[in-house]
mmCIF file of C-alpha atoms and ligand atoms in Angstrom:
data_model
loop_
_atom_site.group_PDB
_atom_site.id
_atom_site.type_symbol
_atom_site.label_atom_id
_atom_site.label_comp_id
_atom_site.label_asym_id
_atom_site.label_seq_id
_atom_site.Cartn_x
_atom_site.Cartn_y
_atom_site.Cartn_z
ATOM 1 C CA MET S 112 -2.417 -26.966 -22.028
ATOM 2 C CA ASN S 113 -0.158 -24.799 -19.812
ATOM 3 C CA GLU S 114 -2.560 -23.192 -17.178
ATOM 4 C CA ASN S 115 -4.340 -25.035 -14.225
ATOM 5 C CA MET S 116 -7.682 -23.634 -14.208
ATOM 6 C CA MET S 117 -7.944 -24.708 -10.581
ATOM 7 C CA GLU S 118 -5.496 -21.924 -9.561
ATOM 8 C CA TYR S 119 -7.944 -18.935 -11.154
ATOM 9 C CA GLU S 120 -10.802 -17.505 -9.342
ATOM 10 C CA THR S 121 -13.942 -17.700 -11.429
ATOM 11 C CA VAL S 122 -15.531 -14.558 -9.786
ATOM 12 C CA GLU S 123 -13.763 -12.125 -7.582
ATOM 13 C CA LEU S 124 -14.824 -8.804 -5.972
ATOM 14 C CA ASP S 125 -12.266 -5.838 -5.792
ATOM 15 C CA ASP S 126 -14.116 -3.566 -3.524
ATOM 16 C CA GLU S 127 -11.355 -0.948 -3.669
ATOM 17 C CA ASP S 128 -11.581 -0.468 -7.415
ATOM 18 C CA GLY S 129 -15.598 -1.040 -7.197
ATOM 19 C CA SER S 130 -15.429 -3.958 -9.672
ATOM 20 C CA ILE S 131 -16.081 -7.663 -10.187
ATOM 21 C CA VAL S 132 -13.231 -9.397 -11.726
ATOM 22 C CA ILE S 133 -14.283 -12.446 -13.662
ATOM 23 C CA ILE S 134 -12.491 -14.773 -16.252
ATOM 24 C CA ASP S 135 -14.171 -14.110 -19.686
ATOM 25 C CA GLN S 136 -15.385 -17.500 -20.487
ATOM 26 C CA THR S 137 -16.399 -16.887 -23.938
ATOM 27 C CA LEU S 138 -12.779 -16.484 -24.709
ATOM 28 C CA LEU S 139 -11.827 -19.958 -23.178
ATOM 29 C CA PRO S 140 -9.980 -22.189 -24.110
ATOM 30 C CA GLY S 141 -8.046 -20.038 -26.447
ATOM 31 C CA ARG S 142 -7.430 -16.987 -24.171
ATOM 32 C CA THR S 143 -7.562 -16.720 -20.236
ATOM 33 C CA GLU S 144 -8.705 -13.158 -19.946
ATOM 34 C CA ARG S 145 -9.734 -11.278 -16.692
ATOM 35 C CA ILE S 146 -12.489 -8.500 -17.243
ATOM 36 C CA ARG S 147 -13.704 -6.059 -14.841
ATOM 37 C CA LEU S 148 -17.433 -5.322 -14.416
ATOM 38 C CA LYS S 149 -18.666 -1.856 -12.846
ATOM 39 C CA THR S 150 -21.711 -0.916 -14.104
ATOM 40 C CA ALA S 151 -25.342 -2.561 -13.949
ATOM 41 C CA GLN S 152 -25.137 -2.858 -17.625
ATOM 42 C CA GLU S 153 -21.713 -4.504 -17.806
ATOM 43 C CA ILE S 154 -23.065 -6.997 -15.160
ATOM 44 C CA TRP S 155 -26.209 -7.792 -16.838
ATOM 45 C CA ASP S 156 -24.347 -8.179 -20.105
ATOM 46 C CA ALA S 157 -21.536 -10.217 -18.476
ATOM 47 C CA ILE S 158 -24.258 -12.840 -17.126
ATOM 48 C CA TYR S 159 -26.386 -12.657 -20.265
ATOM 49 C CA LEU S 160 -23.623 -13.438 -22.824
ATOM 50 C CA LEU S 161 -22.167 -15.962 -20.555
ATOM 51 C CA LYS S 162 -18.950 -14.321 -20.116
ATOM 52 C CA VAL S 163 -19.795 -15.608 -16.440
ATOM 53 C CA ARG S 164 -22.079 -18.563 -16.164
ATOM 54 C CA GLY S 165 -23.220 -21.870 -14.348
ATOM 55 C CA ALA S 166 -25.907 -21.344 -11.718
ATOM 56 C CA PRO S 167 -23.603 -20.915 -8.666
ATOM 57 C CA ALA S 168 -21.293 -18.443 -10.334
ATOM 58 C CA ILE S 169 -23.982 -16.447 -11.583
ATOM 59 C CA GLY S 170 -25.389 -16.006 -8.308
ATOM 60 C CA ILE S 171 -22.258 -14.859 -6.817
ATOM 61 C CA THR S 172 -21.711 -12.284 -9.513
ATOM 62 C CA ALA S 173 -25.176 -10.989 -8.951
ATOM 63 C CA ALA S 174 -24.353 -10.789 -4.733
ATOM 64 C CA PHE S 175 -21.232 -8.853 -5.808
ATOM 65 C CA GLY S 176 -22.858 -6.868 -8.360
ATOM 66 C CA ILE S 177 -25.827 -5.552 -6.157
ATOM 67 C CA TYR S 178 -23.388 -4.759 -3.474
ATOM 68 C CA LEU S 179 -21.582 -2.731 -5.615
ATOM 69 C CA LEU S 180 -24.420 -0.822 -7.189
ATOM 70 C CA ALA S 181 -25.889 -0.303 -3.455
ATOM 71 C CA LYS S 182 -22.422 1.099 -2.502
ATOM 72 C CA GLY S 183 -22.816 3.667 -5.063
ATOM 73 C CA ILE S 184 -26.454 4.763 -3.766
ATOM 74 C CA GLU S 185 -25.914 8.169 -2.510
ATOM 75 C CA THR S 186 -28.494 8.568 0.272
ATOM 76 C CA GLU S 187 -28.892 8.456 4.030
ATOM 77 C CA ASP S 188 -32.659 7.632 3.818
ATOM 78 C CA TYR S 189 -33.489 4.008 4.082
ATOM 79 C CA GLY S 190 -36.636 4.297 1.980
ATOM 80 C CA ALA S 191 -34.902 5.961 -0.951
ATOM 81 C CA PHE S 192 -32.031 3.502 -0.823
ATOM 82 C CA HIS S 193 -33.980 0.411 -0.814
ATOM 83 C CA LYS S 194 -36.227 1.544 -3.692
ATOM 84 C CA GLU S 195 -33.092 2.280 -5.735
ATOM 85 C CA PHE S 196 -31.932 -1.108 -4.326
ATOM 86 C CA THR S 197 -34.834 -3.087 -5.500
ATOM 87 C CA ARG S 198 -34.749 -1.439 -9.040
ATOM 88 C CA GLN S 199 -31.080 -2.457 -9.566
ATOM 89 C CA LYS S 200 -31.726 -6.125 -8.057
ATOM 90 C CA ASP S 201 -34.899 -6.546 -10.543
ATOM 91 C CA TYR S 202 -32.564 -5.227 -13.468
ATOM 92 C CA LEU S 203 -29.940 -7.743 -12.437
ATOM 93 C CA ASP S 204 -32.516 -10.549 -11.876
ATOM 94 C CA SER S 205 -33.701 -10.072 -15.412
ATOM 95 C CA SER S 206 -30.404 -11.330 -17.128
ATOM 96 C CA ARG S 207 -31.240 -14.930 -17.110
ATOM 97 C CA PRO S 208 -34.573 -16.544 -16.075
ATOM 98 C CA THR S 209 -33.553 -20.305 -15.460
ATOM 99 C CA ALA S 210 -30.853 -20.771 -12.983
ATOM 100 C CA VAL S 211 -32.486 -20.097 -9.468
ATOM 101 C CA ASN S 212 -29.403 -19.068 -7.739
ATOM 102 C CA LEU S 213 -29.635 -15.707 -9.624
ATOM 103 C CA SER S 214 -32.906 -14.767 -7.627
ATOM 104 C CA TRP S 215 -31.778 -16.686 -4.737
ATOM 105 C CA ALA S 216 -28.631 -14.665 -4.149
ATOM 106 C CA LEU S 217 -30.303 -11.233 -4.889
ATOM 107 C CA GLU S 218 -33.137 -12.190 -2.247
ATOM 108 C CA ARG S 219 -30.816 -13.159 0.177
ATOM 109 C CA MET S 220 -28.966 -9.776 -0.101
ATOM 110 C CA ASN S 221 -32.485 -8.129 -0.060
ATOM 111 C CA GLN S 222 -33.323 -9.833 3.160
ATOM 112 C CA ILE S 223 -30.064 -7.881 4.586
ATOM 113 C CA CYS S 224 -31.448 -4.606 3.702
ATOM 114 C CA LEU S 225 -35.038 -5.596 5.340
ATOM 115 C CA LYS S 226 -33.254 -6.978 8.723
ATOM 116 C CA ASN S 227 -31.031 -3.846 8.919
ATOM 117 C CA GLN S 228 -33.441 -1.174 8.089
ATOM 118 C CA ASP S 229 -33.396 0.438 11.491
ATOM 119 C CA LYS S 230 -29.591 0.925 11.120
ATOM 120 C CA ARG S 231 -27.418 3.476 9.007
ATOM 121 C CA VAL S 232 -27.079 3.080 5.310
ATOM 122 C CA ALA S 233 -23.500 2.905 5.486
ATOM 123 C CA GLU S 234 -23.886 0.237 8.270
ATOM 124 C CA ILE S 235 -26.226 -1.744 5.689
ATOM 125 C CA LYS S 236 -23.823 -1.626 2.760
ATOM 126 C CA GLU S 237 -21.388 -2.936 5.138
ATOM 127 C CA ALA S 238 -23.689 -6.062 6.029
ATOM 128 C CA LEU S 239 -24.380 -6.306 2.158
ATOM 129 C CA LYS S 240 -20.493 -6.964 1.297
ATOM 130 C CA GLU S 241 -20.263 -9.338 4.308
ATOM 131 C CA GLU S 242 -23.334 -11.345 2.958
ATOM 132 C CA ALA S 243 -21.865 -11.319 -0.616
ATOM 133 C CA LEU S 244 -18.592 -12.771 0.526
ATOM 134 C CA ALA S 245 -20.407 -15.080 2.807
ATOM 135 C CA ILE S 246 -22.198 -16.387 -0.446
ATOM 136 C CA LYS S 247 -18.964 -17.064 -2.292
ATOM 137 C CA THR S 248 -17.219 -18.736 0.706
ATOM 138 C CA GLU S 249 -20.279 -21.172 1.568
ATOM 139 C CA ASP S 250 -20.204 -22.155 -2.167
ATOM 140 C CA THR S 251 -16.728 -23.400 -1.656
ATOM 141 C CA TRP S 252 -17.908 -25.519 1.183
ATOM 142 C CA VAL S 253 -20.983 -26.547 -0.487
ATOM 143 C CA CYS S 254 -18.980 -27.724 -3.801
ATOM 144 C CA ARG S 255 -16.568 -29.771 -1.523
ATOM 145 C CA MET S 256 -19.275 -31.168 0.750
ATOM 146 C CA ILE S 257 -20.971 -32.141 -2.697
ATOM 147 C CA GLY S 258 -17.706 -33.703 -3.835
ATOM 148 C CA GLU S 259 -17.633 -35.974 -0.580
ATOM 149 C CA TYR S 260 -21.039 -37.084 -1.194
ATOM 150 C CA GLY S 261 -20.533 -37.824 -4.808
ATOM 151 C CA LEU S 262 -17.350 -39.676 -4.261
ATOM 152 C CA SER S 263 -19.171 -42.022 -2.064
ATOM 153 C CA LEU S 264 -21.110 -43.128 -5.165
ATOM 154 C CA VAL S 265 -18.198 -44.258 -7.190
ATOM 155 C CA LYS S 266 -14.990 -46.188 -7.155
ATOM 156 C CA PRO S 267 -11.452 -45.813 -8.066
ATOM 157 C CA GLY S 268 -11.051 -46.152 -11.923
ATOM 158 C CA ASP S 269 -14.623 -45.488 -12.877
ATOM 159 C CA GLY S 270 -15.813 -43.923 -16.228
ATOM 160 C CA ILE S 271 -17.872 -40.803 -15.511
ATOM 161 C CA LEU S 272 -19.827 -38.919 -18.085
ATOM 162 C CA THR S 273 -20.850 -35.197 -17.456
ATOM 163 C CA HIS S 274 -22.738 -32.811 -19.712
ATOM 164 C CA CYS S 275 -22.082 -29.087 -19.964
ATOM 165 C CA ASN S 276 -19.847 -27.416 -17.426
ATOM 166 C CA ALA S 277 -20.852 -27.801 -13.572
ATOM 167 C CA GLY S 278 -17.106 -27.241 -12.783
ATOM 168 C CA GLN S 279 -14.929 -24.928 -11.261
ATOM 169 C CA LEU S 280 -15.624 -22.333 -13.896
ATOM 170 C CA ALA S 281 -19.431 -22.546 -12.816
ATOM 171 C CA THR S 282 -18.757 -21.990 -9.223
ATOM 172 C CA SER S 283 -16.336 -20.450 -6.781
ATOM 173 C CA LYS S 284 -14.455 -23.838 -6.571
ATOM 174 C CA TYR S 285 -14.211 -27.513 -7.277
ATOM 175 C CA GLY S 286 -17.657 -27.271 -9.385
ATOM 176 C CA THR S 287 -20.566 -29.362 -8.593
ATOM 177 C CA ALA S 288 -20.514 -32.321 -11.084
ATOM 178 C CA THR S 289 -16.779 -32.167 -11.162
ATOM 179 C CA ALA S 290 -16.112 -31.984 -7.408
ATOM 180 C CA PRO S 291 -16.101 -35.779 -7.013
ATOM 181 C CA VAL S 292 -13.786 -35.897 -9.584
ATOM 182 C CA TYR S 293 -11.510 -33.305 -8.154
ATOM 183 C CA LEU S 294 -11.724 -34.746 -4.899
ATOM 184 C CA GLY S 295 -10.857 -38.346 -6.348
ATOM 185 C CA GLN S 296 -8.100 -36.649 -8.230
ATOM 186 C CA GLU S 297 -6.563 -35.567 -4.870
ATOM 187 C CA ARG S 298 -7.054 -39.260 -3.498
ATOM 188 C CA GLY S 299 -5.818 -41.081 -6.539
ATOM 189 C CA TYR S 300 -8.907 -42.444 -8.084
ATOM 190 C CA HIS S 301 -7.748 -42.157 -11.505
ATOM 191 C CA PHE S 302 -11.241 -41.643 -12.889
ATOM 192 C CA ARG S 303 -11.841 -41.347 -16.756
ATOM 193 C CA VAL S 304 -14.166 -38.777 -17.690
ATOM 194 C CA PHE S 305 -16.289 -38.352 -20.709
ATOM 195 C CA ALA S 306 -17.122 -34.858 -21.525
ATOM 196 C CA ASP S 307 -20.108 -33.982 -23.826
ATOM 197 C CA GLU S 308 -19.401 -31.093 -26.039
ATOM 198 C CA THR S 309 -22.611 -29.710 -25.472
ATOM 199 C CA ARG S 310 -24.240 -28.070 -28.381
ATOM 200 C CA PRO S 311 -24.781 -25.068 -29.211
ATOM 201 C CA LEU S 312 -22.434 -23.071 -26.961
ATOM 202 C CA LEU S 313 -19.916 -26.048 -26.398
ATOM 203 C CA GLN S 314 -19.338 -25.494 -22.736
ATOM 204 C CA GLY S 315 -18.295 -29.196 -22.397
ATOM 205 C CA ALA S 316 -15.551 -28.773 -25.122
ATOM 206 C CA ARG S 317 -14.517 -25.054 -24.156
ATOM 207 C CA LEU S 318 -14.671 -25.373 -20.583
ATOM 208 C CA THR S 319 -15.061 -29.087 -18.964
ATOM 209 C CA ALA S 320 -12.635 -30.420 -21.173
ATOM 210 C CA TYR S 321 -10.264 -27.687 -20.638
ATOM 211 C CA GLU S 322 -10.371 -27.239 -16.979
ATOM 212 C CA LEU S 323 -10.482 -30.870 -16.326
ATOM 213 C CA SER S 324 -7.436 -31.847 -18.552
ATOM 214 C CA SER S 325 -5.537 -28.847 -17.423
ATOM 215 C CA ALA S 326 -5.963 -30.134 -13.597
ATOM 216 C CA GLY S 327 -4.364 -33.331 -14.874
ATOM 217 C CA VAL S 328 -7.711 -35.381 -15.090
ATOM 218 C CA ASP S 329 -7.966 -38.091 -17.562
ATOM 219 C CA VAL S 330 -10.933 -36.511 -19.989
ATOM 220 C CA THR S 331 -12.214 -37.466 -23.272
ATOM 221 C CA LEU S 332 -14.169 -35.241 -25.326
ATOM 222 C CA ILE S 333 -17.305 -36.604 -27.227
ATOM 223 C CA CYS S 334 -20.106 -34.846 -29.198
ATOM 224 C CA ASP S 335 -23.642 -35.018 -27.617
ATOM 225 C CA ASN S 336 -24.717 -37.759 -30.040
ATOM 226 C CA MET S 337 -22.027 -40.033 -28.646
ATOM 227 C CA SER S 338 -22.962 -40.811 -25.157
ATOM 228 C CA ALA S 339 -25.152 -43.606 -26.012
ATOM 229 C CA MET S 340 -22.458 -45.166 -27.656
ATOM 230 C CA VAL S 341 -19.685 -45.035 -25.033
ATOM 231 C CA MET S 342 -22.540 -46.115 -22.457
ATOM 232 C CA LYS S 343 -23.160 -49.300 -24.463
ATOM 233 C CA ASN S 344 -19.568 -49.851 -25.052
ATOM 234 C CA GLY S 345 -19.623 -49.992 -20.885
ATOM 235 C CA TRP S 346 -16.859 -47.311 -20.442
ATOM 236 C CA VAL S 347 -19.295 -45.134 -18.116
ATOM 237 C CA ASN S 348 -20.192 -46.252 -14.513
ATOM 238 C CA ALA S 349 -21.959 -43.005 -13.342
ATOM 239 C CA VAL S 350 -23.396 -39.804 -14.854
ATOM 240 C CA PHE S 351 -23.001 -36.566 -12.815
ATOM 241 C CA VAL S 352 -24.534 -33.296 -14.067
ATOM 242 C CA GLY S 353 -25.176 -30.032 -12.468
ATOM 243 C CA CYS S 354 -28.448 -28.160 -12.544
ATOM 244 C CA ASP S 355 -29.945 -24.915 -12.720
ATOM 245 C CA ARG S 356 -33.206 -25.299 -10.952
ATOM 246 C CA VAL S 357 -34.642 -28.408 -9.309
ATOM 247 C CA ALA S 358 -38.531 -28.692 -8.739
ATOM 248 C CA ALA S 359 -39.936 -30.141 -5.454
ATOM 249 C CA ASN S 360 -40.667 -33.681 -7.033
ATOM 250 C CA GLY S 361 -37.088 -33.698 -8.159
ATOM 251 C CA ASP S 362 -37.876 -32.694 -12.020
ATOM 252 C CA THR S 363 -34.283 -30.764 -13.023
ATOM 253 C CA ALA S 364 -33.715 -28.044 -15.287
ATOM 254 C CA ASN S 365 -30.190 -28.084 -16.623
ATOM 255 C CA LYS S 366 -28.287 -27.428 -19.907
ATOM 256 C CA ILE S 367 -30.199 -28.633 -23.104
ATOM 257 C CA GLY S 368 -29.348 -32.077 -24.020
ATOM 258 C CA THR S 369 -29.168 -33.259 -20.331
ATOM 259 C CA SER S 370 -32.451 -35.402 -20.251
ATOM 260 C CA LEU S 371 -31.054 -37.169 -23.551
ATOM 261 C CA VAL S 372 -28.415 -38.384 -21.330
ATOM 262 C CA ALA S 373 -30.638 -39.384 -18.674
ATOM 263 C CA VAL S 374 -32.815 -41.279 -21.014
ATOM 264 C CA ALA S 375 -29.703 -43.418 -22.453
ATOM 265 C CA ALA S 376 -28.367 -43.744 -18.948
ATOM 266 C CA LYS S 377 -31.686 -45.627 -17.849
ATOM 267 C CA ARG S 378 -31.585 -47.464 -20.959
ATOM 268 C CA TYR S 379 -28.145 -48.709 -20.017
ATOM 269 C CA ASN S 380 -28.626 -49.274 -16.410
ATOM 270 C CA ILE S 381 -26.110 -46.387 -15.285
ATOM 271 C CA PRO S 382 -26.918 -44.253 -12.027
ATOM 272 C CA PHE S 383 -27.752 -40.531 -13.233
ATOM 273 C CA TYR S 384 -26.937 -38.296 -10.521
ATOM 274 C CA VAL S 385 -27.775 -34.432 -10.263
ATOM 275 C CA CYS S 386 -24.994 -32.733 -8.092
ATOM 276 C CA ALA S 387 -27.514 -29.727 -6.641
ATOM 277 C CA PRO S 388 -26.491 -27.220 -3.865
ATOM 278 C CA THR S 389 -29.515 -26.881 -1.747
ATOM 279 C CA SER S 390 -29.684 -23.211 -3.160
ATOM 280 C CA THR S 391 -30.674 -24.797 -6.614
ATOM 281 C CA ILE S 392 -33.639 -26.667 -5.074
ATOM 282 C CA ASP S 393 -36.720 -24.667 -5.678
ATOM 283 C CA ARG S 394 -39.328 -26.025 -3.384
ATOM 284 C CA ASN S 395 -41.739 -23.222 -4.574
ATOM 285 C CA ILE S 396 -42.498 -25.120 -7.475
ATOM 286 C CA GLU S 397 -43.927 -28.666 -7.645
ATOM 287 C CA THR S 398 -42.982 -29.941 -11.050
ATOM 288 C CA GLY S 399 -40.648 -28.896 -13.975
ATOM 289 C CA SER S 400 -43.362 -28.067 -15.935
ATOM 290 C CA ARG S 401 -43.322 -24.517 -14.059
ATOM 291 C CA ILE S 402 -39.526 -23.925 -14.809
ATOM 292 C CA HIS S 403 -39.067 -21.018 -17.225
ATOM 293 C CA ILE S 404 -36.715 -22.215 -19.836
ATOM 294 C CA GLU S 405 -34.658 -19.399 -21.544
ATOM 295 C CA GLU S 406 -34.677 -19.609 -25.356
ATOM 296 C CA ARG S 407 -31.538 -17.912 -27.154
ATOM 297 C CA PRO S 408 -30.847 -16.557 -30.421
ATOM 298 C CA ALA S 409 -30.665 -18.564 -33.803
ATOM 299 C CA GLU S 410 -27.289 -17.397 -34.551
ATOM 300 C CA GLU S 411 -25.886 -19.728 -31.707
ATOM 301 C CA VAL S 412 -26.894 -22.752 -33.523
ATOM 302 C CA THR S 413 -26.504 -21.735 -37.173
ATOM 303 C CA GLU S 414 -23.232 -19.898 -37.237
ATOM 304 C CA MET S 415 -21.513 -18.777 -33.708
ATOM 305 C CA TRP S 416 -18.720 -21.241 -33.723
ATOM 306 C CA TYR S 417 -18.303 -21.853 -37.466
ATOM 307 C CA LYS S 418 -16.099 -20.084 -39.770
ATOM 308 C CA GLU S 419 -18.928 -19.819 -42.036
ATOM 309 C CA ARG S 420 -22.740 -20.233 -41.654
ATOM 310 C CA MET S 421 -23.782 -23.581 -41.412
ATOM 311 C CA ALA S 422 -27.746 -23.449 -42.018
ATOM 312 C CA PRO S 423 -29.522 -21.808 -44.602
ATOM 313 C CA GLU S 424 -30.477 -18.200 -44.200
ATOM 314 C CA GLY S 425 -33.801 -17.612 -42.765
ATOM 315 C CA ILE S 426 -34.291 -21.009 -41.204
ATOM 316 C CA LYS S 427 -36.493 -21.513 -38.427
ATOM 317 C CA VAL S 428 -34.357 -22.392 -35.416
ATOM 318 C CA TYR S 429 -35.603 -23.510 -32.042
ATOM 319 C CA ASN S 430 -32.911 -22.748 -29.409
ATOM 320 C CA PRO S 431 -33.957 -23.766 -25.719
ATOM 321 C CA ALA S 432 -30.883 -23.171 -23.449
ATOM 322 C CA PHE S 433 -32.035 -25.951 -20.856
ATOM 323 C CA ASP S 434 -34.232 -29.014 -20.627
ATOM 324 C CA VAL S 435 -36.066 -30.470 -17.928
ATOM 325 C CA THR S 436 -35.051 -34.130 -16.669
ATOM 326 C CA ASP S 437 -38.055 -35.980 -15.325
ATOM 327 C CA HIS S 438 -37.700 -37.049 -11.732
ATOM 328 C CA ASP S 439 -38.100 -40.709 -12.466
ATOM 329 C CA LEU S 440 -34.698 -40.711 -14.706
ATOM 330 C CA ILE S 441 -32.841 -39.548 -11.759
ATOM 331 C CA THR S 442 -30.920 -41.857 -9.235
ATOM 332 C CA ALA S 443 -30.230 -39.309 -6.699
ATOM 333 C CA VAL S 444 -29.742 -35.616 -5.978
ATOM 334 C CA VAL S 445 -26.401 -35.080 -4.281
ATOM 335 C CA THR S 446 -26.504 -31.940 -1.860
ATOM 336 C CA GLU S 447 -24.175 -30.254 0.495
ATOM 337 C CA TYR S 448 -26.035 -31.893 3.452
ATOM 338 C CA GLY S 449 -26.726 -35.552 1.776
ATOM 339 C CA ILE S 450 -27.976 -37.497 -1.131
ATOM 340 C CA ALA S 451 -31.547 -37.463 -1.564
ATOM 341 C CA ARG S 452 -33.355 -40.514 -3.301
ATOM 342 C CA PRO S 453 -36.811 -40.894 -4.701
ATOM 343 C CA PRO S 454 -39.341 -40.070 -3.722
ATOM 344 C CA PHE S 455 -37.583 -36.617 -3.532
ATOM 345 C CA GLU S 456 -40.390 -34.698 -2.056
ATOM 346 C CA ALA S 457 -39.733 -36.396 1.060
ATOM 347 C CA SER S 458 -35.986 -36.797 0.622
ATOM 348 C CA PHE S 459 -35.630 -32.901 0.152
ATOM 349 C CA GLN S 460 -37.447 -32.442 3.426
ATOM 350 C CA GLU S 461 -35.014 -34.275 5.238
ATOM 351 C CA ILE S 462 -32.050 -32.462 3.677
ATOM 352 C CA PHE S 463 -33.686 -29.281 4.249
ATOM 353 C CA LYS S 464 -34.459 -30.092 7.944
ATOM 354 C CA ARG S 465 -30.596 -30.827 8.358
ATOM 355 C CA LYS S 466 -29.875 -27.507 6.648
ATOM 356 C CA GLU S 467 -31.678 -25.707 9.114
ATOM 357 C CA GLU S 468 -30.381 -27.537 12.092
ATOM 358 C CA LYS S 469 -26.791 -27.023 10.674
ATOM 359 C CA GLY S 470 -27.112 -23.650 9.072
ATOM 360 C CA LEU S 471 -26.327 -21.671 12.365
ATOM 361 C CA GLU S 472 -23.410 -23.833 12.879
ATOM 362 C CA LYS S 473 -22.219 -23.014 9.724
ATOM 363 C CA ARG S 474 -22.669 -19.352 10.165
ATOM 364 C CA LYS S 475 -20.663 -19.291 12.983
ATOM 365 C CA GLU S 476 -17.974 -21.458 11.283
ATOM 366 C CA TYR S 477 -17.669 -18.633 8.838
ATOM 367 C CA GLY S 478 -17.274 -16.044 11.684
ATOM 368 C CA LEU S 479 -20.536 -14.504 10.733
ATOM 369 C CA GLY S 480 -22.054 -14.606 14.231
HETATM 370 O O1 LIG K 17 -25.966 -21.773 -19.965
HETATM 371 P P1 LIG K 17 -25.092 -22.202 -18.902
HETATM 372 O O2 LIG K 17 -23.722 -22.356 -19.178
HETATM 373 O O3 LIG K 17 -24.986 -20.935 -17.744
HETATM 374 O O4 LIG K 17 -25.471 -23.405 -18.036
HETATM 375 C C1 LIG K 17 -24.723 -23.918 -17.057
HETATM 376 C C2 LIG K 17 -25.363 -25.368 -16.587
HETATM 377 O O5 LIG K 17 -26.571 -25.803 -17.201
HETATM 378 C C3 LIG K 17 -24.685 -25.955 -15.620
HETATM 379 O O6 LIG K 17 -24.882 -27.435 -15.653
HETATM 380 C C4 LIG K 17 -25.686 -25.374 -14.315
HETATM 381 O O7 LIG K 17 -25.760 -24.326 -14.434
HETATM 382 C C5 LIG K 17 -24.883 -26.094 -12.982
HETATM 383 S S1 LIG K 17 -23.314 -25.263 -12.660
HETATM 384 C C6 LIG K 17 -22.684 -25.837 -11.373
#
C-alpha cells in the first residue's frame, strides 16, 4: 500500500488537450493508471465499463464530456449547435440508467445552453466549461458537508460498516459514505471500518478497502455474507452507504446488496444512514418502484474475477447492479444541507428549501455570480 489515493484526482478536465483524465478503476488496486477520454464513444464506454463509476463521479465525467463534445461542434448557428448538443447529451445519458447524477449533470449543462441562447456559440461554450468545473468544485464541498453531518452521528472509536464504494473514487473528493470517516481521521476519531467486498464487481474489496487503507484508516474487508455476523458480534455502531437515486419517500437505490445490509442493521438495532448529495434525490419519482435498475452481463457473476469460470456454461444468471432499500429501513439521509429523517417527504422539503435559500450564496462563494 504505497500510494495515498486521497492525493489523486478521480476525474480531471484537461481542456488544452481536449480530454478528461480519469483513474481507470477497473485496474485498481493492482495498477493506478490514468487514461484520457476524448471521443463520445470513449466517454460512454468508460462509464458503462465502470472505469469511472459512483454516482457523483459519473455526473462530473458527463459534464466534462458534454463540454468537450460541445466545444467540437463547428457552427455559429444556435439552433444547429443545440441540436447536435442534444444528440450528444442523450448519447452520454444512455450509458448507465440508475444513477440520477448522470442525467442531472447533463440537464444542468443543457440549461446553460438554453439560458444563453441569445449569446454567441463561442460564449455558450465558455459558459459550459464554467458550469462543468462548478459541478466538480461543488461536489467537493457537498462531500465535505455530508462528512460533517455524518460525523455528528457517530463517536470516536466507533465501528462503521459500508457497502460498495461511495468513496473518494466515486466523487471529486472525500466520497459520501466515507466522508465522515476521512473527516474523523483528520480529527483523531480512530474509527474501525468494515468494508463489504460487494459482489459481483468487488468495489468494496478493490476500491473501498484500497482507498481507506492507503489513507491510513483501520479497515477490515469482509465478504458480503459476513455483515450480519459482525453486526451480531457488536462490532458495528453505524452503517453508512452511498446512493444512486433516492425517491421522494426515501426509498433508495444503491449497489446490489445494500438492502440486505439494511435488513440486518434493523435486526441488530444499528442505525442505517444513506449519504446523499441533494443531486441524488429525485423528487420526480414517488417511490423506489419507479427506479430503473440496471442489469449487467452474466459474465460479471460467472467468470469476470476468477482464474477460471465458476459456474456451469449456459447457467441462467440474474445480475441487477442495484437494489432498492425500503425507506422504513433507513434511519436518516445525510445531505449537504442537513440530516433528513422520516417521514422523508416532509424532511426533504425542508432540505430543498434550505438549498434554495443557500444556493445563491454558494454560487457567489464559488465566484459564479
Ligand atoms: O456500479 P457502481 O460502482 O457505479 O455503484 C456505485 C454505488 O452504488 C455507490 O454507492 C453510489 O454510486 C454512490 S457513490 C458516492
